Structure formats: C-alpha cells, structure tokens
mmCIF file of C-alpha atoms in Angstrom:
data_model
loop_
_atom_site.group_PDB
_atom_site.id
_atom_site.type_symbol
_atom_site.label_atom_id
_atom_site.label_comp_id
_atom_site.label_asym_id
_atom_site.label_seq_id
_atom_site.Cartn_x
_atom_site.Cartn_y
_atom_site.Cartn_z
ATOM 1 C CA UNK A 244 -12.473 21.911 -51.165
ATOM 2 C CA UNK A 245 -13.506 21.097 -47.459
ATOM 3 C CA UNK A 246 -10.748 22.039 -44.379
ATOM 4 C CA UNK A 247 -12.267 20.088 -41.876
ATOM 5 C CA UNK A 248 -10.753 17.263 -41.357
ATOM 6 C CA UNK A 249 -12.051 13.885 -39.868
ATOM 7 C CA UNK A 250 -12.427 13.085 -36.221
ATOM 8 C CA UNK A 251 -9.473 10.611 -35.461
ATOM 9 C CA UNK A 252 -9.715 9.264 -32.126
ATOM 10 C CA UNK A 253 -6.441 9.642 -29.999
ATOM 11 C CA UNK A 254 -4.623 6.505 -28.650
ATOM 12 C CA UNK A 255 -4.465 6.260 -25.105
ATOM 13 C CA UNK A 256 -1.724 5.331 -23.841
ATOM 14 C CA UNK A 257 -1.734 1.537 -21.526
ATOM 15 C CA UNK A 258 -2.194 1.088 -18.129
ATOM 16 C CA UNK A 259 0.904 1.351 -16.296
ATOM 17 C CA UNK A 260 -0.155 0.356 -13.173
ATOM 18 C CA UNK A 261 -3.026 -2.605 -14.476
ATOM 19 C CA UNK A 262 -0.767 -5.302 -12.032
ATOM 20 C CA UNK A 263 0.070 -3.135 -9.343
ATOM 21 C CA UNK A 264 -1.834 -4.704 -6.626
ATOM 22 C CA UNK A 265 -1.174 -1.166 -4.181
ATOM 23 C CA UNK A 266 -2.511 0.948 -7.386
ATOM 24 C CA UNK A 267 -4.766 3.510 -5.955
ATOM 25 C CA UNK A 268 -4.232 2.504 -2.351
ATOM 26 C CA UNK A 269 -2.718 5.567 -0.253
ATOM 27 C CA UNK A 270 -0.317 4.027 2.680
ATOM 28 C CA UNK A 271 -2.953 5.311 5.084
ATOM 29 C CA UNK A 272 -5.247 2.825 3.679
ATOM 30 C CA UNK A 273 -2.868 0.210 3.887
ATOM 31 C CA UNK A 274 -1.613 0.661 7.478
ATOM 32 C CA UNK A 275 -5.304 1.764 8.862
ATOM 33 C CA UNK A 276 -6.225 -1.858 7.092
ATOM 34 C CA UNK A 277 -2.573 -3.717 8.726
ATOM 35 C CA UNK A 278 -3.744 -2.623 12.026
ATOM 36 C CA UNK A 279 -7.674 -3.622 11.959
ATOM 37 C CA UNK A 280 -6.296 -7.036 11.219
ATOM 38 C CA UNK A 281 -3.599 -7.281 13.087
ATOM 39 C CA UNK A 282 -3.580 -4.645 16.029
ATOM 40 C CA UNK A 283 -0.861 -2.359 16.879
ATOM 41 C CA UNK A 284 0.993 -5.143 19.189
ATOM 42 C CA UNK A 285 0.452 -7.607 16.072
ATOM 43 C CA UNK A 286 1.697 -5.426 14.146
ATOM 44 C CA UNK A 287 5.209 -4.681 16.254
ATOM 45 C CA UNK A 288 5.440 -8.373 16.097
ATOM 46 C CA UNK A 289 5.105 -8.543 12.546
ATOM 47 C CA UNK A 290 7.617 -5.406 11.503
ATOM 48 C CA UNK A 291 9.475 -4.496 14.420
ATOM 49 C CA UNK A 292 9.424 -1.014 14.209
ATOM 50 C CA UNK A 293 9.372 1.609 17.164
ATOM 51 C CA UNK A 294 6.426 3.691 15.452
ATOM 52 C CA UNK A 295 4.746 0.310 15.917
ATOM 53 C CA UNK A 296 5.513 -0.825 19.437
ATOM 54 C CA UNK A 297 5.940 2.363 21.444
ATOM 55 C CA UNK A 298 3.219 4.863 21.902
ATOM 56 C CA UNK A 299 2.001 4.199 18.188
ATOM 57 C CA UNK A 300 -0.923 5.953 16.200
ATOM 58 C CA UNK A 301 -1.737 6.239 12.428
ATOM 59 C CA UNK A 302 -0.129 9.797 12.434
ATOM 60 C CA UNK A 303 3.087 9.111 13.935
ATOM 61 C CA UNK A 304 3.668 5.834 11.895
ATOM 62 C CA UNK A 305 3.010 7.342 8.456
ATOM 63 C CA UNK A 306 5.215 10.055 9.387
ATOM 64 C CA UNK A 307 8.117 7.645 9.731
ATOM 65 C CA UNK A 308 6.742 5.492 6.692
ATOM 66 C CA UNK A 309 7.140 8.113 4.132
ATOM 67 C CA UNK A 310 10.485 8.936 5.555
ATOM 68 C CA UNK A 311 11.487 5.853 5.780
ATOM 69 C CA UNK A 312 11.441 3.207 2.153
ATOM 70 C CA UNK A 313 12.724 0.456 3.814
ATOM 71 C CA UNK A 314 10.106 0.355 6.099
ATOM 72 C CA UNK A 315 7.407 1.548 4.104
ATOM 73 C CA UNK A 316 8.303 -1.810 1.782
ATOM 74 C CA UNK A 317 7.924 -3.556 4.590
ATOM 75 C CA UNK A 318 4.592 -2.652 5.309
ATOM 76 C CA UNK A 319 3.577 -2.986 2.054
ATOM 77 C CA UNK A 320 5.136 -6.729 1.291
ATOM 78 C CA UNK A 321 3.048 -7.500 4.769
ATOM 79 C CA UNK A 322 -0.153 -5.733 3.077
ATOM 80 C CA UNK A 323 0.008 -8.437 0.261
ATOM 81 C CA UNK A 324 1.078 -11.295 1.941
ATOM 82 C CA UNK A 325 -2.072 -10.471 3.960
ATOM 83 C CA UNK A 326 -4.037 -9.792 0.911
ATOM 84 C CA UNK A 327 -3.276 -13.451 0.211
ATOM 85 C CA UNK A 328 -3.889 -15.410 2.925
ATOM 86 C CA UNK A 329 -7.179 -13.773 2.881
ATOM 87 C CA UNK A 330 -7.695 -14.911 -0.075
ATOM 88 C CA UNK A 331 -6.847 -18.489 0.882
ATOM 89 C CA UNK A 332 -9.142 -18.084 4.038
ATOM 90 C CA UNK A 333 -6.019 -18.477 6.235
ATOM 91 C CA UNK A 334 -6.399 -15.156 7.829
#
C-alpha cells in the first residue's frame, strides 16, 4: 500500500481587483500622470486644492493626498475621467 498521495492542484482564489481600473497604480503615478497632462495650474483649476495652487510639488501633494480621502478620491475620479476622454481622443 502506497502513502503518496496524488498531486492535486490548489484553487486560486479570483481576482479581486480584475475591474479596478487604479489596480497596480501607486497615487504617485497617478498625480505625476494628472500633472503632465494637465500642469500644476490645470490642475488647481480642476481640484481646487491648496497643495495644488500654492507652491505645489509631487512631495507636498501626496503628503496631503494620503492624509486626506476626500481629496485623494478626487484625484482619482479626475484620473479616470481623464483616462476616458483619452480614450475618446478628446484630450
């Protein structure tokens, strides 16, 4: 009588971020991206927020960002929305 036993292969488990659209993406990424499109000044205009209209840098705003979740959910809802109109050739 044999003890080994056969190989059966593990399930693994789904993809809980497969629609996530910011899967992967580190806010860096996303505001370094926000302000090669837009520019700082664009970007005050877009999401009025100090980090973004005085004095700002990439430092300084992600400080605030991860501090801050309404503001980081801003940032990301304008990451999409310019996600898609790049997509539609609008941007």
């Amino acid at each position: 009588m044999s003890t080994d036993t056969p190989d059966i292969p593990t399930p693994t488990p789904p993809e809980k971020q497969a629609r996530n659209p910011l899967h992967g993406l580190t806010l860096e990424a996303i505001l370094t991206e926000l302000v090669s499109v837009y520019g700082w000044e664009g970007l005050g205009q877009q999401i009025n927020i100090r980090c973004f209209t005085s004095d700002p840098s990439i430092a300084s705003s992600l400080k605030f960002l991860r501090k801050t979740p309404w503001a980081r959910e801003k940032v990301e809802g304008l990451f999409l929305f310019m996600q898609r109109e790049q997509r539609r050739g609008n941007l």
